[in-house]
Amino acid sequence: MAELKPYREIPIGGRIEKAGNSEEFKTGDWKTFKPVWNSEKCTNCMVCPVLCPEDCIPVEKGEKPVRKETDLDYCKGCGICAQVCPVKCIEMKKGDADE
Amino acid sequence: MNKEMPLTGAQSVAHAMRQINPDVVAAFPITPQTDIMMNFAKFHSDGKVDTELVRVESEHSAMSCCVGASAAGARAMTATASAGLALMWEILGVASGSRLPIAMAVVNRALSSPINIHCDHSDSMGCRDHGWIQIYNETNQEAYESVFLAVKLAEKVMLPCMICLDGFITSHGVQNVTLHDDKQMKGFVRDYEPKKWLLNTDDPHTVGPLELQDYYFETQKQRADAMIQAKEEYLKIGKELARITGNEYPLFEEYQMDDAEAVVIVMNSTAGNTKAVIDKMRKDGKKVGLLKPRLFRPFPYKEIAEALKHKKYTAVLDRSESYGANAPLYAEIKSALYEADSKPKLKSYIFGLGGRNILEPDIEKVYDELLSGKFDHLETGYIGLRGE
């Protein structure tokens, strides 16, 4: 979170004067469990990126797409990825993104 | 060219809107406001304005439409009364909280229940803490001219503004009104040039986002400061308007106040009746005067305390109740006097709810009671109430 500004220094009416800033709002800090992904076991089947409700599992495009590390800044810890993984390479562990 | 003609208050306001030619007007009919929009719609049909006139399905939508239009960069106006204003409630706060300079005529009418279509101030008094500037008007001429002041003031401090006039008494009563020259009035309000507007694709921004514990408080302090600033700006813009109209736009009008011992404080059309009573009583040598607040939000506490400090007796006549509390205008006057070194004996009267007549003898009786000095100033008086 950026430094909080005094009332004279903010735009009137709560306006946000910069477009496309929602990326700066990290929404992943209230998870109880975080997904721990084992990249060696992963077969890049692409089931978890498709079913992730937060769209926070990045995929590197190419002839054969490659799954990348989950973006914990936005992951809510719902566990769907772990549930649907056919090779069980994702484990839900207690603790938030900072641990 | 100026034109003097017999007009109702509603027609006068509609003429002001014609001369301003707002970009967007959103309207929903409600008695006794309907005449404003009916007249404005006629100007619209006749091609006298090129306003986008949006016929919405409710007052909630009327205000929402104005909020959208104003945020988009348009000069937006509407008018309402009573239950219509009440239905706008939620969006009134959105308008002022988002700092959108919407101007709205409020034709004062009692709030239900029981249902009543006649004048009192319970509608606009109910939203006095909603962050809207409020200008109260005695005559058709005042209401007409206040519309111009309101538009300019709103756009200066970026807060919405209500122009209040009494239902039926002012809105449907005919008086001679001087309509000032179209070009001059257009020149006075000029085109609205917002600093930021949503339709400007070169400068994308967000209006009305979520603000929680971290910023909401700061945003409210800004709104409060803008309201305080509105007092000075009202006087400045009023002076500018006076150069065209020849009329004055004080925070409050003082009538026969110089040597007055007994003062009545009352807003809107009843101030006119009170002046007639004063003229009559002055002939009998009675030292009576009137203080008529025009700007109710922001409220000019210091200035009113100064005007009342050497008066002996003062009555505040409220045309609305505040159930279980001091009546709205009385509460402000009392509050204004708290810090004063010398202050008059102050009494609260309620009158005219639901359009109940207040006649000259009623007001004379108030002055007589004040001048006698024998009254219980802590007990609320009720004028024209049976059983009182």
Short mmCIF file of C-alpha atoms in Angstrom, two decimals:
data_model
loop_
_atom_site.label_atom_id
_atom_site.label_comp_id
_atom_site.label_asym_id
_atom_site.label_seq_id
_atom_site.Cartn_x
_atom_site.Cartn_y
_atom_site.Cartn_z
CA MET A 1 0.00 0.00 0.00
CA ALA A 2 1.25 3.44 -0.95
CA GLU A 3 1.72 6.10 1.69
CA LEU A 4 -1.63 7.62 2.78
CA LYS A 5 -2.04 11.24 1.76
CA PRO A 6 -3.57 14.11 3.77
CA TYR A 7 -6.96 15.44 2.71
CA ARG A 8 -5.67 18.50 0.87
CA GLU A 9 -3.56 16.36 -1.45
CA ILE A 10 -6.16 13.97 -2.85
CA PRO A 11 -8.48 14.47 -5.83
CA ILE A 12 -11.98 15.74 -4.97
CA GLY A 13 -14.89 13.38 -4.55
CA GLY A 14 -12.65 10.34 -4.22
CA ARG A 15 -11.87 10.42 -7.93
CA ILE A 16 -9.18 8.13 -9.22
CA GLU A 17 -7.26 10.19 -11.71
CA LYS A 18 -5.18 7.39 -13.19
CA ALA A 19 -6.66 4.73 -15.42
CA GLY A 20 -5.79 1.03 -15.23
CA ASN A 21 -4.72 1.16 -11.60
CA SER A 22 -6.69 -1.81 -10.31
CA GLU A 23 -3.62 -4.01 -10.83
CA GLU A 24 -2.02 -2.09 -7.97
CA PHE A 25 -4.73 -3.29 -5.64
CA LYS A 26 -3.42 -6.58 -4.30
CA THR A 27 -6.34 -8.77 -3.37
CA GLY A 28 -4.54 -11.92 -2.31
CA ASP A 29 -3.76 -11.04 1.29
CA TRP A 30 -6.79 -12.65 2.87
CA LYS A 31 -6.12 -16.26 1.94
CA THR A 32 -5.86 -18.90 4.67
CA PHE A 33 -4.31 -21.60 2.48
CA LYS A 34 -1.86 -21.04 -0.34
CA PRO A 35 -1.25 -23.37 -3.27
CA VAL A 36 2.23 -24.88 -3.36
CA TRP A 37 2.97 -26.10 -6.87
CA ASN A 38 5.45 -28.81 -7.75
CA SER A 39 6.71 -27.84 -11.20
CA GLU A 40 8.59 -31.10 -11.69
CA LYS A 41 5.47 -33.19 -11.22
CA CYS A 42 3.34 -30.82 -13.36
CA THR A 43 2.42 -32.11 -16.85
CA ASN A 44 1.29 -28.70 -18.18
CA CYS A 45 -2.15 -30.12 -18.86
CA MET A 46 -3.65 -26.58 -18.58
CA VAL A 47 -6.63 -27.61 -16.45
CA CYS A 48 -5.81 -25.39 -13.45
CA PRO A 49 -5.21 -22.11 -15.39
CA VAL A 50 -8.57 -22.57 -17.09
CA LEU A 51 -10.48 -23.31 -13.90
CA CYS A 52 -8.77 -20.73 -11.65
CA PRO A 53 -11.59 -18.26 -10.80
CA GLU A 54 -9.09 -15.44 -10.23
CA ASP A 55 -7.19 -16.02 -13.48
CA CYS A 56 -4.00 -15.84 -11.46
CA ILE A 57 -2.15 -18.81 -12.90
CA PRO A 58 -0.01 -17.38 -15.71
CA VAL A 59 0.65 -19.38 -18.86
CA GLU A 60 3.59 -18.89 -21.20
CA LYS A 61 2.26 -19.11 -24.71
CA GLY A 62 3.98 -21.23 -27.34
CA GLU A 63 3.55 -24.34 -29.42
CA LYS A 64 3.16 -26.16 -26.14
CA PRO A 65 1.91 -23.78 -23.42
CA VAL A 66 3.80 -23.81 -20.12
CA ARG A 67 2.26 -23.19 -16.70
CA LYS A 68 4.11 -20.61 -14.54
CA GLU A 69 4.12 -20.00 -10.77
CA THR A 70 0.74 -18.92 -9.30
CA ASP A 71 0.51 -15.14 -8.75
CA LEU A 72 -0.04 -15.05 -4.98
CA ASP A 73 -0.76 -11.29 -5.03
CA TYR A 74 -4.23 -12.15 -6.33
CA CYS A 75 -4.74 -15.81 -5.28
CA LYS A 76 -7.51 -16.13 -2.66
CA GLY A 77 -6.54 -19.65 -1.70
CA CYS A 78 -9.75 -21.29 -2.85
CA GLY A 79 -7.99 -24.58 -3.63
CA ILE A 80 -9.75 -25.31 -6.90
CA CYS A 81 -6.40 -25.78 -8.68
CA ALA A 82 -5.35 -28.44 -6.16
CA GLN A 83 -8.73 -30.12 -6.40
CA VAL A 84 -8.77 -30.40 -10.20
CA CYS A 85 -5.08 -31.29 -10.76
CA PRO A 86 -5.04 -34.77 -12.35
CA VAL A 87 -1.49 -35.51 -11.08
CA LYS A 88 -1.97 -33.92 -7.65
CA CYS A 89 1.05 -31.62 -7.98
CA ILE A 90 -0.56 -28.74 -6.04
CA GLU A 91 -0.80 -28.89 -2.27
CA MET A 92 -2.77 -26.38 -0.18
CA LYS A 93 -0.67 -25.26 2.77
CA LYS A 94 -1.64 -23.01 5.65
CA GLY A 95 -0.16 -19.51 5.59
CA ASP A 96 -0.42 -16.43 3.34
CA ALA A 97 1.62 -15.23 0.43
CA ASP A 98 4.31 -13.59 2.55
CA GLU A 99 5.41 -16.74 4.32
CA MET B 1 -33.56 43.28 -23.85
CA ASN B 2 -35.22 43.04 -20.43
CA LYS B 3 -38.87 42.06 -20.42
CA GLU B 4 -41.30 42.52 -17.57
CA MET B 5 -44.16 40.06 -17.64
CA PRO B 6 -46.60 38.31 -15.33
CA LEU B 7 -45.22 34.88 -14.57
CA THR B 8 -45.68 32.13 -12.02
CA GLY B 9 -42.65 31.06 -10.02
CA ALA B 10 -42.53 27.84 -12.03
CA GLN B 11 -42.55 29.76 -15.31
CA SER B 12 -39.84 32.07 -13.97
CA VAL B 13 -37.58 29.12 -13.14
CA ALA B 14 -38.32 27.55 -16.53
CA HIS B 15 -37.32 30.82 -18.24
CA ALA B 16 -34.05 30.82 -16.30
CA MET B 17 -33.42 27.27 -17.50
CA ARG B 18 -34.24 28.33 -21.06
CA GLN B 19 -31.69 31.13 -20.87
CA ILE B 20 -29.08 28.83 -19.33
CA ASN B 21 -29.79 26.15 -21.97
CA PRO B 22 -28.31 23.26 -19.93
CA ASP B 23 -26.76 20.31 -21.77
CA VAL B 24 -28.93 17.77 -19.97
CA VAL B 25 -32.20 18.06 -18.06
CA ALA B 26 -33.70 14.91 -16.54
CA ALA B 27 -37.28 15.26 -15.42
CA PHE B 28 -40.02 13.40 -13.64
CA PRO B 29 -43.30 15.13 -12.81
CA ILE B 30 -44.42 15.77 -9.24
CA THR B 31 -46.81 18.36 -7.89
CA PRO B 32 -46.12 21.27 -7.55
CA GLN B 33 -42.85 21.06 -9.49
CA THR B 34 -44.46 19.78 -12.70
CA ASP B 35 -45.12 23.28 -14.00
CA ILE B 36 -41.40 23.99 -14.19
CA MET B 37 -40.70 20.99 -16.39
CA MET B 38 -43.93 21.45 -18.35
CA ASN B 39 -42.83 24.96 -19.28
CA PHE B 40 -39.28 23.91 -19.94
CA ALA B 41 -40.47 21.01 -22.12
CA LYS B 42 -42.45 23.52 -24.15
CA PHE B 43 -39.30 25.60 -24.71
CA HIS B 44 -37.61 22.36 -25.70
CA SER B 45 -40.35 21.41 -28.19
CA ASP B 46 -40.31 24.90 -29.63
CA GLY B 47 -36.60 24.64 -30.26
CA LYS B 48 -35.71 27.41 -27.81
CA VAL B 49 -33.13 25.16 -26.14
CA ASP B 50 -30.98 22.37 -27.48
CA THR B 51 -30.92 20.53 -24.16
CA GLU B 52 -31.03 16.75 -24.06
CA LEU B 53 -34.33 16.40 -22.18
CA VAL B 54 -34.47 12.95 -20.62
CA ARG B 55 -37.88 11.76 -19.48
CA VAL B 56 -36.94 9.29 -16.77
CA GLU B 57 -39.11 6.84 -14.84
CA SER B 58 -38.60 8.24 -11.33
CA GLU B 59 -36.83 10.94 -9.36
CA HIS B 60 -34.20 8.43 -8.31
CA SER B 61 -33.48 8.06 -12.01
CA ALA B 62 -33.71 11.80 -12.63
CA MET B 63 -30.93 12.47 -10.15
CA SER B 64 -28.96 9.44 -11.35
CA CYS B 65 -29.20 10.75 -14.90
CA CYS B 66 -27.95 14.15 -13.76
CA VAL B 67 -25.06 12.50 -11.91
CA GLY B 68 -24.04 10.59 -15.03
CA ALA B 69 -24.41 13.62 -17.26
CA SER B 70 -22.52 15.89 -14.89
CA ALA B 71 -19.67 13.40 -14.47
CA ALA B 72 -19.53 13.09 -18.25
CA GLY B 73 -18.95 16.84 -18.44
CA ALA B 74 -22.43 18.21 -19.08
CA ARG B 75 -24.21 21.04 -17.31
CA ALA B 76 -27.12 19.11 -15.79
CA MET B 77 -30.29 20.37 -14.13
CA THR B 78 -33.54 19.04 -12.77
CA ALA B 79 -36.40 20.04 -10.47
CA THR B 80 -38.45 18.21 -7.89
CA ALA B 81 -40.58 18.47 -4.75
CA SER B 82 -41.53 16.57 -1.61
CA ALA B 83 -41.64 12.80 -2.11
CA GLY B 84 -39.69 13.23 -5.34
CA LEU B 85 -36.84 14.78 -3.40
CA ALA B 86 -37.14 12.01 -0.84
CA LEU B 87 -36.85 9.39 -3.56
CA MET B 88 -33.67 11.09 -4.78
CA TRP B 89 -32.15 10.80 -1.31
CA GLU B 90 -29.52 8.21 -2.07
CA ILE B 91 -28.36 9.93 -5.24
CA LEU B 92 -28.35 13.42 -3.66
CA GLY B 93 -25.43 12.17 -1.61
CA VAL B 94 -23.77 10.67 -4.67
CA ALA B 95 -24.05 14.04 -6.45
CA SER B 96 -22.48 16.05 -3.65
CA GLY B 97 -20.05 13.32 -2.60
CA SER B 98 -18.79 13.00 -6.16
CA ARG B 99 -18.59 16.81 -6.27
CA LEU B 100 -20.89 17.23 -9.25
CA PRO B 101 -22.27 20.76 -9.78
CA ILE B 102 -25.91 19.92 -10.52
CA ALA B 103 -28.51 22.67 -10.06
CA MET B 104 -32.02 21.70 -8.99
CA ALA B 105 -35.14 23.71 -8.24
CA VAL B 106 -36.97 22.36 -5.19
CA VAL B 107 -40.59 23.45 -4.99
CA ASN B 108 -41.15 23.09 -1.27
CA ARG B 109 -44.00 20.75 -0.40
CA ALA B 110 -44.92 18.75 2.69
CA LEU B 111 -43.68 15.18 2.99
CA SER B 112 -46.08 12.31 3.50
CA SER B 113 -47.73 10.94 5.54
CA PRO B 114 -50.62 11.89 5.49
CA ILE B 115 -50.27 12.80 1.85
CA ASN B 116 -50.38 16.54 1.25
CA ILE B 117 -49.47 18.52 -1.85
CA HIS B 118 -49.11 21.95 -0.25
CA CYS B 119 -46.23 24.02 0.97
CA ASP B 120 -43.94 23.43 3.85
CA HIS B 121 -40.19 22.98 4.08
CA SER B 122 -39.99 19.44 5.39
CA ASP B 123 -38.64 18.17 2.06
CA SER B 124 -35.58 20.39 1.63
CA MET B 125 -34.98 20.63 5.40
CA GLY B 126 -34.81 16.87 5.53
CA CYS B 127 -31.76 16.86 3.27
CA ARG B 128 -30.06 19.89 4.75
CA ASP B 129 -27.08 17.78 5.82
CA HIS B 130 -26.64 16.13 2.45
CA GLY B 131 -23.92 18.40 1.10
CA TRP B 132 -26.11 20.48 -1.19
CA ILE B 133 -25.96 24.26 -1.19
CA GLN B 134 -29.46 25.61 -0.45
CA ILE B 135 -30.76 29.01 -1.52
CA TYR B 136 -34.26 29.98 -0.32
CA ASN B 137 -36.37 32.43 -2.29
CA GLU B 138 -39.19 34.74 -1.34
CA THR B 139 -40.48 35.88 -4.73
CA ASN B 140 -40.70 34.69 -8.33
CA GLN B 141 -38.02 37.23 -9.25
CA GLU B 142 -35.69 35.92 -6.57
CA ALA B 143 -36.27 32.32 -7.63
CA TYR B 144 -35.59 33.23 -11.26
CA GLU B 145 -32.35 35.02 -10.51
CA SER B 146 -31.17 32.44 -7.99
CA VAL B 147 -31.10 29.79 -10.70
CA PHE B 148 -28.25 31.65 -12.43
CA LEU B 149 -26.45 32.17 -9.15
CA ALA B 150 -26.90 28.51 -8.26
CA VAL B 151 -25.45 27.21 -11.54
CA LYS B 152 -22.40 29.39 -11.30
CA LEU B 153 -21.85 28.81 -7.59
CA ALA B 154 -22.19 25.05 -7.97
CA GLU B 155 -19.60 24.98 -10.75
CA LYS B 156 -17.24 27.22 -8.78
CA VAL B 157 -17.09 25.08 -5.63
CA MET B 158 -18.06 21.78 -7.29
CA LEU B 159 -21.05 21.09 -5.09
CA PRO B 160 -24.67 20.69 -6.20
CA CYS B 161 -27.13 23.46 -5.39
CA MET B 162 -30.87 23.61 -4.62
CA ILE B 163 -33.02 26.61 -5.44
CA CYS B 164 -35.96 26.43 -3.01
CA LEU B 165 -39.29 28.15 -3.57
CA ASP B 166 -42.65 27.67 -1.88
CA GLY B 167 -45.04 25.18 -3.45
CA PHE B 168 -48.12 26.78 -5.03
CA ILE B 169 -47.65 30.06 -3.17
CA THR B 170 -44.58 30.91 -5.24
CA SER B 171 -44.58 28.19 -7.90
CA HIS B 172 -48.15 28.90 -9.03
CA GLY B 173 -48.63 32.47 -7.86
CA VAL B 174 -48.32 35.11 -10.58
CA GLN B 175 -46.11 38.14 -10.05
CA ASN B 176 -44.53 40.67 -12.36
CA VAL B 177 -41.12 39.30 -13.17
CA THR B 178 -38.34 41.07 -15.02
CA LEU B 179 -36.69 38.62 -17.36
CA HIS B 180 -33.21 39.85 -18.06
CA ASP B 181 -31.73 39.87 -21.52
CA ASP B 182 -31.09 36.37 -22.90
CA LYS B 183 -27.61 37.16 -24.17
CA GLN B 184 -26.60 38.89 -20.97
CA MET B 185 -27.70 35.94 -18.85
CA LYS B 186 -26.00 33.45 -21.14
CA GLY B 187 -22.90 35.59 -20.90
CA PHE B 188 -23.17 35.50 -17.12
CA VAL B 189 -23.29 31.73 -16.77
CA ARG B 190 -20.99 31.07 -19.77
CA ASP B 191 -20.37 27.53 -20.96
CA TYR B 192 -19.55 24.90 -18.38
CA GLU B 193 -15.91 23.97 -18.63
CA PRO B 194 -15.23 21.06 -16.30
CA LYS B 195 -11.64 20.41 -15.29
CA LYS B 196 -12.19 16.69 -15.72
CA TRP B 197 -14.95 14.94 -17.57
CA LEU B 198 -15.55 11.27 -18.21
CA LEU B 199 -16.13 11.63 -21.96
CA ASN B 200 -12.61 12.99 -22.35
CA THR B 201 -10.90 9.85 -23.63
CA ASP B 202 -7.50 11.54 -23.45
CA ASP B 203 -7.79 11.75 -19.69
CA PRO B 204 -9.46 8.59 -18.40
CA HIS B 205 -10.36 8.59 -14.72
CA THR B 206 -12.83 7.06 -12.28
CA VAL B 207 -15.74 8.85 -10.60
CA GLY B 208 -17.48 7.41 -7.56
CA PRO B 209 -15.16 4.55 -6.58
CA LEU B 210 -15.05 2.62 -3.33
CA GLU B 211 -13.37 4.38 -0.42
CA LEU B 212 -13.00 2.65 2.91
CA GLN B 213 -11.36 3.44 6.25
CA ASP B 214 -8.24 4.74 4.55
CA TYR B 215 -9.66 7.67 2.50
CA TYR B 216 -13.42 8.19 3.02
CA PHE B 217 -12.85 10.52 5.99
CA GLU B 218 -10.44 12.76 4.03
CA THR B 219 -12.92 13.02 1.16
CA GLN B 220 -15.67 14.16 3.56
CA LYS B 221 -13.44 16.87 5.01
CA GLN B 222 -12.90 18.20 1.48
CA ARG B 223 -16.67 18.31 0.94
CA ALA B 224 -17.15 20.17 4.24
CA ASP B 225 -14.44 22.68 3.27
CA ALA B 226 -16.00 23.24 -0.15
CA MET B 227 -19.30 24.03 1.57
CA ILE B 228 -17.61 26.61 3.80
CA GLN B 229 -15.95 28.13 0.73
CA ALA B 230 -19.37 28.37 -0.94
CA LYS B 231 -20.35 31.24 1.39
CA GLU B 232 -17.68 33.61 0.09
CA GLU B 233 -18.21 32.51 -3.48
CA TYR B 234 -21.96 33.06 -3.15
CA LEU B 235 -21.31 36.68 -2.21
CA LYS B 236 -18.77 37.16 -5.01
CA ILE B 237 -20.97 35.65 -7.71
CA GLY B 238 -23.94 37.55 -6.28
CA LYS B 239 -22.07 40.82 -6.76
CA GLU B 240 -21.34 39.89 -10.35
CA LEU B 241 -25.01 39.03 -10.92
CA ALA B 242 -26.09 42.27 -9.27
CA ARG B 243 -24.29 44.24 -11.99
CA ILE B 244 -26.76 42.79 -14.49
CA THR B 245 -29.95 42.60 -12.44
CA GLY B 246 -29.58 45.58 -10.13
CA ASN B 247 -30.71 43.37 -7.24
CA GLU B 248 -28.68 42.27 -4.26
CA TYR B 249 -27.85 38.76 -3.11
CA PRO B 250 -26.96 38.95 0.56
CA LEU B 251 -26.57 35.88 2.79
CA PHE B 252 -29.79 37.10 4.41
CA GLU B 253 -32.04 40.05 3.82
CA GLU B 254 -32.61 42.59 6.59
CA TYR B 255 -35.83 44.55 6.51
CA GLN B 256 -36.33 47.45 8.92
CA MET B 257 -33.66 45.98 11.15
CA ASP B 258 -31.69 49.09 12.11
CA ASP B 259 -33.71 50.06 15.17
CA ALA B 260 -35.88 46.94 15.45
CA GLU B 261 -36.56 45.62 18.93
CA ALA B 262 -38.64 42.65 17.84
CA VAL B 263 -37.35 40.58 14.97
CA VAL B 264 -39.01 37.77 13.06
CA ILE B 265 -36.77 35.34 11.20
CA VAL B 266 -38.52 33.49 8.42
CA MET B 267 -37.65 32.15 4.97
CA ASN B 268 -39.29 32.09 1.57
CA SER B 269 -42.71 33.54 0.73
CA THR B 270 -43.81 34.21 4.33
CA ALA B 271 -41.08 36.85 4.52
CA GLY B 272 -43.20 38.86 2.06
CA ASN B 273 -46.25 38.70 4.32
CA THR B 274 -44.04 39.68 7.23
CA LYS B 275 -42.84 42.79 5.39
CA ALA B 276 -46.44 43.89 4.89
CA VAL B 277 -47.07 43.46 8.62
CA ILE B 278 -43.92 45.43 9.43
CA ASP B 279 -45.01 48.30 7.19
CA LYS B 280 -48.35 48.42 8.99
CA MET B 281 -46.91 48.15 12.52
CA ARG B 282 -44.18 50.71 11.79
CA LYS B 283 -46.95 53.25 11.06
CA ASP B 284 -48.06 52.69 14.65
CA GLY B 285 -44.51 53.34 15.81
CA LYS B 286 -43.70 49.75 16.65
CA LYS B 287 -40.06 48.82 16.19
CA VAL B 288 -40.33 45.59 14.29
CA GLY B 289 -38.02 44.03 11.72
CA LEU B 290 -37.36 40.97 9.60
CA LEU B 291 -34.32 38.82 8.96
CA LYS B 292 -34.82 36.54 5.97
CA PRO B 293 -32.12 33.90 5.48
CA ARG B 294 -31.41 33.19 1.80
CA LEU B 295 -28.37 30.98 2.05
CA PHE B 296 -29.27 28.15 4.43
CA ARG B 297 -26.44 25.82 3.42
CA PRO B 298 -23.77 26.84 4.15
CA PHE B 299 -25.32 28.63 7.13
CA PRO B 300 -23.93 32.12 7.90
CA TYR B 301 -23.64 31.72 11.69
CA LYS B 302 -21.25 34.62 12.38
CA GLU B 303 -23.05 37.12 10.20
CA ILE B 304 -26.45 36.33 11.69
CA ALA B 305 -25.14 36.53 15.25
CA GLU B 306 -23.73 39.95 14.39
CA ALA B 307 -27.06 41.11 12.94
CA LEU B 308 -28.98 39.99 16.03
CA LYS B 309 -26.61 40.96 18.81
CA HIS B 310 -28.35 44.19 19.89
CA LYS B 311 -31.90 43.00 19.34
CA LYS B 312 -34.21 42.48 22.30
CA TYR B 313 -36.63 39.82 21.12
CA THR B 314 -36.46 37.41 18.22
CA ALA B 315 -38.88 34.81 16.92
CA VAL B 316 -37.84 32.11 14.49
CA LEU B 317 -40.67 30.86 12.31
CA ASP B 318 -40.08 27.38 10.94
CA ARG B 319 -42.23 25.85 8.23
CA SER B 320 -41.13 22.34 9.19
CA GLU B 321 -40.88 20.20 12.31
CA SER B 322 -37.86 18.40 13.61
CA TYR B 323 -39.65 15.79 15.66
CA GLY B 324 -38.19 15.59 19.12
CA ALA B 325 -35.65 18.32 18.40
CA ASN B 326 -35.38 22.05 17.77
CA ALA B 327 -36.95 23.10 14.47
CA PRO B 328 -34.31 23.40 11.71
CA LEU B 329 -34.02 27.18 11.30
CA TYR B 330 -34.46 27.81 15.03
CA ALA B 331 -31.72 25.31 15.80
CA GLU B 332 -29.31 27.15 13.50
CA ILE B 333 -30.17 30.59 14.87
CA LYS B 334 -29.84 29.38 18.44
CA SER B 335 -26.52 27.80 17.58
CA ALA B 336 -25.37 31.02 15.89
CA LEU B 337 -26.08 32.97 19.07
CA TYR B 338 -24.32 30.66 21.50
CA GLU B 339 -20.94 32.36 21.14
CA ALA B 340 -22.39 35.90 20.97
CA ASP B 341 -21.64 38.25 23.88
CA SER B 342 -25.09 39.74 23.78
CA LYS B 343 -28.12 38.03 22.37
CA PRO B 344 -31.88 38.46 22.11
CA LYS B 345 -34.51 36.43 23.90
CA LEU B 346 -35.28 33.79 21.30
CA LYS B 347 -38.49 31.91 20.69
CA SER B 348 -39.36 29.13 18.25
CA TYR B 349 -42.62 29.04 16.34
CA ILE B 350 -43.85 26.37 13.96
CA PHE B 351 -46.29 27.45 11.25
CA GLY B 352 -47.84 26.56 7.93
CA LEU B 353 -47.32 22.80 7.89
CA GLY B 354 -49.00 21.17 4.92
CA GLY B 355 -49.87 24.55 3.44
CA ARG B 356 -51.81 25.87 6.47
CA ASN B 357 -52.34 29.58 5.85
CA ILE B 358 -50.40 32.16 7.79
CA LEU B 359 -52.16 35.51 7.68
CA GLU B 360 -51.06 39.00 8.54
CA PRO B 361 -52.87 39.03 11.93
CA ASP B 362 -50.99 35.82 12.84
CA ILE B 363 -47.65 37.50 12.26
CA GLU B 364 -48.81 40.66 14.02
CA LYS B 365 -49.68 38.54 17.01
CA VAL B 366 -46.13 37.16 17.07
CA TYR B 367 -44.70 40.69 17.06
CA ASP B 368 -47.12 41.78 19.79
CA GLU B 369 -46.11 38.81 21.89
CA LEU B 370 -42.43 39.64 21.37
CA LEU B 371 -42.88 43.35 22.14
CA SER B 372 -44.80 42.58 25.33
CA GLY B 373 -41.70 40.80 26.59
CA LYS B 374 -44.03 38.43 28.38
CA PHE B 375 -43.53 35.10 26.68
CA ASP B 376 -42.09 31.76 27.59
CA HIS B 377 -39.13 31.67 25.23
CA LEU B 378 -38.44 28.04 25.95
CA GLU B 379 -41.83 26.84 24.85
CA THR B 380 -42.44 26.27 21.14
CA GLY B 381 -45.29 28.35 19.75
CA TYR B 382 -47.62 27.03 17.06
CA ILE B 383 -49.16 29.56 14.70
CA GLY B 384 -52.59 28.76 13.30
CA LEU B 385 -52.91 25.44 15.11
CA ARG B 386 -56.32 24.61 16.54
CA GLY B 387 -56.25 24.05 20.30
CA GLU B 388 -53.23 26.30 20.72
#
